[in-house]
Amino acid sequence: MKKVTIITLNWNGKRLLGDLLDEHIRSLLETDYENFEVIFADNGSSDGSSDYVEAHFKNPKLRILRMAKNYGYSIGNNLAFKEVDPATEIVVFINSDTIVDKAWLKELVKGFSNSDVVIAQPLLMSMETGRIQFIGGFVDEYGRSMTISGEYDERVNNILIGLIKKLKFSALRVLWAYGACIAVKKEFFDKVAFNELFFGLEEQTLCIPAHSLGYKTIVVPRSIVWHKSGATIKHLRKRRREMRETLSRLLFVLIYVSDLKMLIKGLIGRIILEFLISLKTFNPLAFFWALYRLLRNLETILRLRRRAYKLPSDSPYIIKSPLLSQRHRHAASALTKLLEVNHLNSIT
């Protein structure tokens, strides 16, 4: 049985999540899988989260890791990874605003029976709506994330449920898995890790290199995790968050798009989109700050681009879509691509 280490990154979870933090830890420790441990990686909380968890959950499978400050998702998880038992074969990074089913890990580990698979994601269900929240996603030719989700589109949700019930497949191939819960082979993460420049799109900085190197990223529908979207991130300062997210979206195109034609098209398109988004959110500072940081650090970024494992120009996971396509069409486009790359027919 493969040894699994689960890293749950926390920041002020006791204050922000309340009872959900208890349910999260309890569900992890009650997982029906023999060979696992949980690292509660506290990202410099000021609410006593780590002391609370240590006092209330006496379990040999649980370790508490206290970090000096809030390092964010990428750096926090990368630091926690350094504390993983050398015998570990699979590492799971999971948000603290989740509750797992008992069999989730057993089913998720089965996804790694194919040696080509280095990243796997469970079926993420929305606590609020009861719908399928995330089944990973793809990117379009402008570098936009195209998420497969039925949370806000009932038709897409019904089709996804139909596929899961009627086809009874064990796994689905996607370009990237969603970071709320992502399982990775330890030996692969050792080589790549999360790109620490990014705030948002962190999971894609892991999954794009996997695809570039010929490995697979999958979703395992029989592994079920319930997620309360945005339970902690919504408490971060909105305008600062928008600035960093804008920069990450521009960085993604510059670093991870390989084809020169797609790079130029994607960068121009991305700049137009980000400017329009900044106007819509009444935060043009986010756009100009991101553009300034991009230009100021261009030499460093281009150096990172040369070293990066990039998205192949002939990738079957790239979606063609109009630059100004409406957001509600993205889920349908991503669903169509999901059916295409997995050689499935739609079930209506």
CSV table of C-alpha atoms in Angstrom, one decimal:
chain,number,residue,atom,x,y,z
A,1,MET,CA,0.0,0.0,0.0
A,2,LYS,CA,1.4,3.4,-1.1
A,3,LYS,CA,2.4,5.7,1.7
A,4,VAL,CA,0.5,9.0,1.4
A,5,THR,CA,1.1,12.3,3.1
A,6,ILE,CA,-1.7,14.8,3.2
A,7,ILE,CA,-0.7,18.5,3.6
A,8,THR,CA,-3.5,20.8,4.7
A,9,LEU,CA,-2.4,24.4,4.6
A,10,ASN,CA,-4.1,26.6,7.2
A,11,TRP,CA,-4.3,30.4,7.7
A,12,ASN,CA,-6.5,31.6,10.6
A,13,GLY,CA,-8.9,28.6,10.0
A,14,LYS,CA,-10.2,28.7,13.6
A,15,ARG,CA,-11.5,32.2,13.1
A,16,LEU,CA,-12.4,32.1,9.4
A,17,LEU,CA,-13.8,28.6,9.2
A,18,GLY,CA,-15.2,27.9,12.7
A,19,ASP,CA,-16.7,24.4,12.9
A,20,LEU,CA,-15.7,23.6,9.4
A,21,LEU,CA,-12.0,23.4,10.5
A,22,ASP,CA,-13.0,20.7,13.0
A,23,GLU,CA,-15.0,18.8,10.4
A,24,HIS,CA,-12.1,19.1,7.9
A,25,ILE,CA,-9.5,17.6,10.3
A,26,ARG,CA,-11.9,15.0,11.6
A,27,SER,CA,-12.8,13.8,8.1
A,28,LEU,CA,-9.2,13.5,7.2
A,29,LEU,CA,-8.3,11.5,10.2
A,30,GLU,CA,-11.3,9.2,9.7
A,31,THR,CA,-10.1,8.4,6.1
A,32,ASP,CA,-10.5,4.7,5.2
A,33,TYR,CA,-6.9,4.1,4.2
A,34,GLU,CA,-4.2,2.5,6.3
A,35,ASN,CA,-0.9,4.1,5.3
A,36,PHE,CA,-1.2,7.9,5.6
A,37,GLU,CA,-0.3,10.9,7.7
A,38,VAL,CA,-1.6,14.4,7.9
A,39,ILE,CA,0.6,17.5,8.2
A,40,PHE,CA,-1.4,20.5,9.5
A,41,ALA,CA,0.8,23.3,8.0
A,42,ASP,CA,-0.1,26.5,9.8
A,43,ASN,CA,0.8,29.5,7.6
A,44,GLY,CA,1.6,32.0,10.4
A,45,SER,CA,-2.0,32.1,11.9
A,46,SER,CA,-2.7,34.7,14.6
A,47,ASP,CA,-5.9,33.0,15.9
A,48,GLY,CA,-4.3,30.0,17.7
A,49,SER,CA,-5.3,27.5,15.0
A,50,SER,CA,-2.3,25.3,15.4
A,51,ASP,CA,-2.6,25.1,19.2
A,52,TYR,CA,-6.3,24.4,18.9
A,53,VAL,CA,-5.8,21.6,16.5
A,54,GLU,CA,-3.0,20.1,18.5
A,55,ALA,CA,-5.1,20.2,21.7
A,56,HIS,CA,-8.3,18.8,20.2
A,57,PHE,CA,-7.1,16.1,17.8
A,58,LYS,CA,-4.8,13.7,19.6
A,59,ASN,CA,-3.9,11.3,16.8
A,60,PRO,CA,-0.5,9.7,15.8
A,61,LYS,CA,-1.3,10.3,12.2
A,62,LEU,CA,-1.4,14.1,12.7
A,63,ARG,CA,1.6,16.3,12.7
A,64,ILE,CA,1.6,20.1,13.3
A,65,LEU,CA,3.9,22.3,11.3
A,66,ARG,CA,4.1,25.9,12.4
A,67,MET,CA,5.5,28.5,10.0
A,68,ALA,CA,6.6,32.0,10.9
A,69,LYS,CA,4.3,33.9,8.6
A,70,ASN,CA,1.7,33.6,5.9
A,71,TYR,CA,3.6,32.5,2.9
A,72,GLY,CA,0.6,31.9,0.7
A,73,TYR,CA,-0.3,28.8,-1.2
A,74,SER,CA,2.8,28.0,-3.3
A,75,ILE,CA,5.6,28.8,-0.8
A,76,GLY,CA,3.6,27.4,2.2
A,77,ASN,CA,3.0,24.1,0.4
A,78,ASN,CA,6.5,23.9,-0.9
A,79,LEU,CA,7.9,24.4,2.6
A,80,ALA,CA,5.5,21.8,4.1
A,81,PHE,CA,6.6,19.4,1.4
A,82,LYS,CA,10.2,19.5,2.8
A,83,GLU,CA,8.8,17.9,6.0
A,84,VAL,CA,7.3,14.9,4.2
A,85,ASP,CA,8.4,11.4,5.2
A,86,PRO,CA,11.0,10.1,2.7
A,87,ALA,CA,8.9,6.9,2.5
A,88,THR,CA,6.0,8.8,1.1
A,89,GLU,CA,5.0,8.0,-2.6
A,90,ILE,CA,2.1,10.4,-3.0
A,91,VAL,CA,1.5,13.8,-1.5
A,92,VAL,CA,-2.0,15.4,-1.4
A,93,PHE,CA,-2.3,19.1,-1.0
A,94,ILE,CA,-5.8,19.9,0.3
A,95,ASN,CA,-7.5,23.1,1.4
A,96,SER,CA,-8.8,23.5,5.0
A,97,ASP,CA,-12.3,24.4,3.7
A,98,THR,CA,-13.0,20.9,2.6
A,99,ILE,CA,-14.6,17.7,4.0
A,100,VAL,CA,-13.6,14.3,2.5
A,101,ASP,CA,-15.6,11.1,2.1
A,102,LYS,CA,-14.2,8.1,3.9
A,103,ALA,CA,-13.2,6.3,0.7
A,104,TRP,CA,-11.8,9.4,-1.0
A,105,LEU,CA,-8.1,8.6,-0.6
A,106,LYS,CA,-8.4,4.9,-1.5
A,107,GLU,CA,-10.1,5.8,-4.7
A,108,LEU,CA,-7.7,8.6,-5.5
A,109,VAL,CA,-4.6,6.4,-5.0
A,110,LYS,CA,-6.1,3.9,-7.5
A,111,GLY,CA,-5.7,6.6,-10.1
A,112,PHE,CA,-1.9,6.2,-9.9
A,113,SER,CA,-2.0,2.6,-11.0
A,114,ASN,CA,-1.0,3.9,-14.5
A,115,SER,CA,2.7,4.9,-14.4
A,116,ASP,CA,2.0,7.8,-16.7
A,117,VAL,CA,-0.2,9.5,-14.2
A,118,VAL,CA,1.7,11.9,-11.9
A,119,ILE,CA,-1.2,14.2,-10.8
A,120,ALA,CA,-4.8,13.3,-9.8
A,121,GLN,CA,-7.8,15.2,-8.4
A,122,PRO,CA,-10.9,14.0,-6.7
A,123,LEU,CA,-14.4,15.0,-7.8
A,124,LEU,CA,-14.9,18.4,-6.0
A,125,MET,CA,-18.5,19.0,-4.9
A,126,SER,CA,-19.9,22.3,-3.8
A,127,MET,CA,-21.0,22.5,-0.2
A,128,GLU,CA,-23.3,25.4,-1.0
A,129,THR,CA,-25.1,24.0,-4.1
A,130,GLY,CA,-24.6,20.3,-4.0
A,131,ARG,CA,-23.4,20.5,-7.6
A,132,ILE,CA,-20.2,19.4,-9.3
A,133,GLN,CA,-17.9,22.3,-8.5
A,134,PHE,CA,-14.6,21.4,-10.3
A,135,ILE,CA,-13.3,18.7,-12.6
A,136,GLY,CA,-10.0,20.4,-13.5
A,137,GLY,CA,-9.8,22.2,-16.8
A,138,PHE,CA,-8.0,23.3,-19.9
A,139,VAL,CA,-6.7,26.5,-21.4
A,140,ASP,CA,-7.7,28.5,-24.4
A,141,GLU,CA,-5.4,30.0,-27.0
A,142,TYR,CA,-5.2,33.2,-25.0
A,143,GLY,CA,-4.0,31.4,-21.9
A,144,ARG,CA,-7.3,31.7,-20.1
A,145,SER,CA,-8.2,28.9,-17.7
A,146,MET,CA,-11.3,27.0,-18.9
A,147,THR,CA,-12.7,25.3,-15.8
A,148,ILE,CA,-15.0,22.3,-16.0
A,149,SER,CA,-17.7,23.1,-13.6
A,150,GLY,CA,-21.4,22.5,-13.2
A,151,GLU,CA,-21.8,24.8,-10.2
A,152,TYR,CA,-23.3,27.7,-12.2
A,153,ASP,CA,-24.5,25.9,-15.3
A,154,GLU,CA,-27.3,23.3,-14.6
A,155,ARG,CA,-27.0,21.8,-18.1
A,156,VAL,CA,-23.3,21.2,-17.7
A,157,ASN,CA,-23.8,19.8,-14.2
A,158,ASN,CA,-26.5,17.3,-15.5
A,159,ILE,CA,-24.3,16.1,-18.3
A,160,LEU,CA,-21.4,15.6,-15.9
A,161,ILE,CA,-23.6,13.6,-13.5
A,162,GLY,CA,-24.8,11.5,-16.4
A,163,LEU,CA,-21.3,10.7,-17.6
A,164,ILE,CA,-20.3,9.7,-14.1
A,165,LYS,CA,-23.3,7.5,-13.5
A,166,LYS,CA,-23.7,5.9,-16.9
A,167,LEU,CA,-20.2,5.4,-18.2
A,168,LYS,CA,-18.7,4.3,-14.9
A,169,PHE,CA,-15.2,5.4,-16.0
A,170,SER,CA,-12.4,5.2,-13.4
A,171,ALA,CA,-10.7,8.5,-14.5
A,172,LEU,CA,-10.8,11.4,-16.9
A,173,ARG,CA,-7.9,13.1,-18.5
A,174,VAL,CA,-7.6,16.9,-18.1
A,175,LEU,CA,-4.8,19.5,-18.6
A,176,TRP,CA,-4.8,20.7,-15.0
A,177,ALA,CA,-6.3,19.7,-11.7
A,178,TYR,CA,-7.9,22.1,-9.3
A,179,GLY,CA,-5.7,23.1,-6.4
A,180,ALA,CA,-8.3,22.8,-3.6
A,181,CYS,CA,-7.3,19.1,-3.5
A,182,ILE,CA,-4.5,17.8,-5.7
A,183,ALA,CA,-2.5,14.6,-5.4
A,184,VAL,CA,1.0,14.4,-6.8
A,185,LYS,CA,3.7,11.7,-7.1
A,186,LYS,CA,6.4,12.7,-4.6
A,187,GLU,CA,9.2,12.1,-7.1
A,188,PHE,CA,7.6,14.4,-9.7
A,189,PHE,CA,6.9,17.2,-7.2
A,190,ASP,CA,10.5,17.0,-6.1
A,191,LYS,CA,11.5,18.0,-9.6
A,192,VAL,CA,8.9,20.7,-10.3
A,193,ALA,CA,7.0,22.0,-7.2
A,194,PHE,CA,4.7,25.0,-7.3
A,195,ASN,CA,6.0,28.1,-9.0
A,196,GLU,CA,6.4,30.6,-6.1
A,197,LEU,CA,5.9,33.7,-8.3
A,198,PHE,CA,2.2,32.9,-8.7
A,199,PHE,CA,-0.9,33.9,-6.7
A,200,GLY,CA,-3.6,32.0,-8.5
A,201,LEU,CA,-3.0,29.4,-11.2
A,202,GLU,CA,-0.5,27.7,-8.9
A,203,GLU,CA,-1.9,24.2,-9.8
A,204,GLN,CA,-1.3,25.0,-13.5
A,205,THR,CA,2.4,25.7,-12.9
A,206,LEU,CA,2.5,22.1,-11.7
A,207,CYS,CA,0.3,20.5,-14.4
A,208,ILE,CA,1.6,22.2,-17.5
A,209,PRO,CA,5.2,20.8,-16.9
A,210,ALA,CA,3.6,17.4,-16.3
A,211,HIS,CA,1.9,17.6,-19.7
A,212,SER,CA,5.0,19.0,-21.3
A,213,LEU,CA,7.0,16.0,-20.0
A,214,GLY,CA,4.5,13.5,-21.4
A,215,TYR,CA,2.8,12.7,-18.1
A,216,LYS,CA,-1.0,12.6,-17.4
A,217,THR,CA,-3.2,14.6,-15.0
A,218,ILE,CA,-6.5,12.9,-14.2
A,219,VAL,CA,-9.7,13.4,-12.3
A,220,VAL,CA,-11.0,10.4,-10.3
A,221,PRO,CA,-14.8,10.8,-10.0
A,222,ARG,CA,-15.2,8.0,-7.3
A,223,SER,CA,-13.0,10.0,-5.0
A,224,ILE,CA,-15.3,12.7,-3.5
A,225,VAL,CA,-14.4,15.8,-1.6
A,226,TRP,CA,-16.8,18.6,-0.6
A,227,HIS,CA,-15.5,22.1,-0.9
A,228,LYS,CA,-16.6,25.5,0.4
A,229,SER,CA,-15.3,27.8,-2.3
A,230,GLY,CA,-13.4,30.9,-1.2
A,231,ALA,CA,-13.9,30.3,2.5
A,232,THR,CA,-10.5,31.8,3.4
A,233,ILE,CA,-9.4,33.7,0.3
A,234,LYS,CA,-12.4,36.0,0.4
A,235,HIS,CA,-10.9,37.5,3.7
A,236,LEU,CA,-7.8,38.7,1.9
A,237,ARG,CA,-7.8,42.3,0.8
A,238,LYS,CA,-9.7,42.3,-2.4
A,239,ARG,CA,-7.8,45.0,-4.4
A,240,ARG,CA,-4.4,43.5,-3.4
A,241,ARG,CA,-5.6,40.1,-4.4
A,242,GLU,CA,-6.8,41.4,-7.8
A,243,MET,CA,-3.4,42.9,-8.4
A,244,ARG,CA,-1.5,39.7,-7.8
A,245,GLU,CA,-4.0,37.6,-9.7
A,246,THR,CA,-3.7,39.9,-12.7
A,247,LEU,CA,0.0,39.6,-12.6
A,248,SER,CA,-0.2,35.8,-12.4
A,249,ARG,CA,-2.4,35.6,-15.5
A,250,LEU,CA,0.0,37.6,-17.5
A,251,LEU,CA,3.0,35.6,-16.2
A,252,PHE,CA,1.3,32.4,-17.2
A,253,VAL,CA,1.2,33.4,-20.8
A,254,LEU,CA,4.8,34.7,-20.8
A,255,ILE,CA,6.3,31.7,-19.1
A,256,TYR,CA,4.3,28.6,-20.1
A,257,VAL,CA,3.1,29.2,-23.7
A,258,SER,CA,5.7,27.7,-26.0
A,259,ASP,CA,4.5,28.6,-29.6
A,260,LEU,CA,5.7,32.2,-30.6
A,261,LYS,CA,2.5,32.9,-32.5
A,262,MET,CA,0.3,31.8,-29.6
A,263,LEU,CA,2.5,33.7,-27.2
A,264,ILE,CA,2.1,37.0,-29.1
A,265,LYS,CA,-1.6,36.4,-29.7
A,266,GLY,CA,-2.1,35.3,-26.1
A,267,LEU,CA,-0.2,38.2,-24.6
A,268,ILE,CA,-1.9,40.9,-26.6
A,269,GLY,CA,-5.3,39.2,-25.9
A,270,ARG,CA,-4.5,38.8,-22.2
A,271,ILE,CA,-3.5,42.5,-21.8
A,272,ILE,CA,-6.8,43.6,-23.5
A,273,LEU,CA,-8.8,41.2,-21.3
A,274,GLU,CA,-7.0,42.3,-18.1
A,275,PHE,CA,-7.6,45.9,-18.8
A,276,LEU,CA,-11.3,45.3,-19.4
A,277,ILE,CA,-11.5,43.2,-16.2
A,278,SER,CA,-9.9,46.0,-14.3
A,279,LEU,CA,-12.5,48.5,-15.6
A,280,LYS,CA,-15.3,46.1,-14.7
A,281,THR,CA,-14.0,45.6,-11.2
A,282,PHE,CA,-13.3,49.3,-10.8
A,283,ASN,CA,-9.7,48.5,-10.0
A,284,PRO,CA,-7.5,49.8,-13.0
A,285,LEU,CA,-4.6,50.0,-10.5
A,286,ALA,CA,-4.5,46.2,-10.6
A,287,PHE,CA,-3.9,46.2,-14.3
A,288,PHE,CA,-1.3,49.0,-14.4
A,289,TRP,CA,0.6,47.6,-11.3
A,290,ALA,CA,0.8,44.1,-12.9
A,291,LEU,CA,2.0,45.6,-16.2
A,292,TYR,CA,4.6,47.6,-14.4
A,293,ARG,CA,5.9,44.6,-12.5
A,294,LEU,CA,5.9,42.6,-15.7
A,295,LEU,CA,8.0,45.1,-17.6
A,296,ARG,CA,10.3,45.9,-14.6
A,297,ASN,CA,11.2,42.2,-14.2
A,298,LEU,CA,11.0,41.2,-17.9
A,299,GLU,CA,14.6,40.0,-18.0
A,300,THR,CA,14.1,37.6,-15.1
A,301,ILE,CA,10.8,36.4,-16.5
A,302,LEU,CA,12.3,35.6,-19.8
A,303,ARG,CA,15.1,33.7,-18.1
A,304,LEU,CA,12.4,31.7,-16.3
A,305,ARG,CA,10.6,31.1,-19.6
A,306,ARG,CA,13.8,29.6,-21.1
A,307,ARG,CA,14.0,27.1,-18.2
A,308,ALA,CA,10.3,26.3,-17.9
A,309,TYR,CA,8.5,23.2,-19.2
A,310,LYS,CA,6.0,24.8,-21.5
A,311,LEU,CA,2.6,24.0,-23.0
A,312,PRO,CA,3.2,22.3,-26.4
A,313,SER,CA,1.8,24.2,-29.3
A,314,ASP,CA,0.1,21.1,-30.7
A,315,SER,CA,-1.5,20.2,-27.4
A,316,PRO,CA,-4.9,18.6,-27.8
A,317,TYR,CA,-5.9,20.4,-24.5
A,318,ILE,CA,-6.0,23.9,-26.0
A,319,ILE,CA,-9.4,25.3,-26.6
A,320,LYS,CA,-10.1,27.7,-29.5
A,321,SER,CA,-12.5,30.5,-28.4
A,322,PRO,CA,-13.2,34.1,-29.2
A,323,LEU,CA,-11.3,36.7,-27.2
A,324,LEU,CA,-14.4,38.3,-25.9
A,325,SER,CA,-16.4,35.2,-25.3
A,326,GLN,CA,-18.8,35.4,-22.4
A,327,ARG,CA,-17.7,33.7,-19.2
A,328,HIS,CA,-20.8,31.5,-19.0
A,329,ARG,CA,-19.7,29.8,-22.2
A,330,HIS,CA,-16.4,28.7,-20.8
A,331,ALA,CA,-17.8,25.8,-18.8
A,332,ALA,CA,-19.6,24.5,-21.9
A,333,SER,CA,-16.4,24.8,-24.0
A,334,ALA,CA,-14.4,23.0,-21.3
A,335,LEU,CA,-17.0,20.3,-21.2
A,336,THR,CA,-16.8,19.8,-24.9
A,337,LYS,CA,-13.0,19.5,-24.7
A,338,LEU,CA,-13.3,17.0,-21.9
A,339,LEU,CA,-15.5,14.8,-24.0
A,340,GLU,CA,-13.2,15.2,-26.9
A,341,VAL,CA,-9.9,14.3,-25.3
A,342,ASN,CA,-11.5,11.4,-23.4
A,343,HIS,CA,-13.2,10.1,-26.6
A,344,LEU,CA,-16.6,10.3,-25.1
A,345,ASN,CA,-20.0,11.2,-26.5
A,346,SER,CA,-22.2,13.7,-24.7
A,347,ILE,CA,-25.0,12.4,-22.5
A,348,THR,CA,-27.9,14.8,-22.4
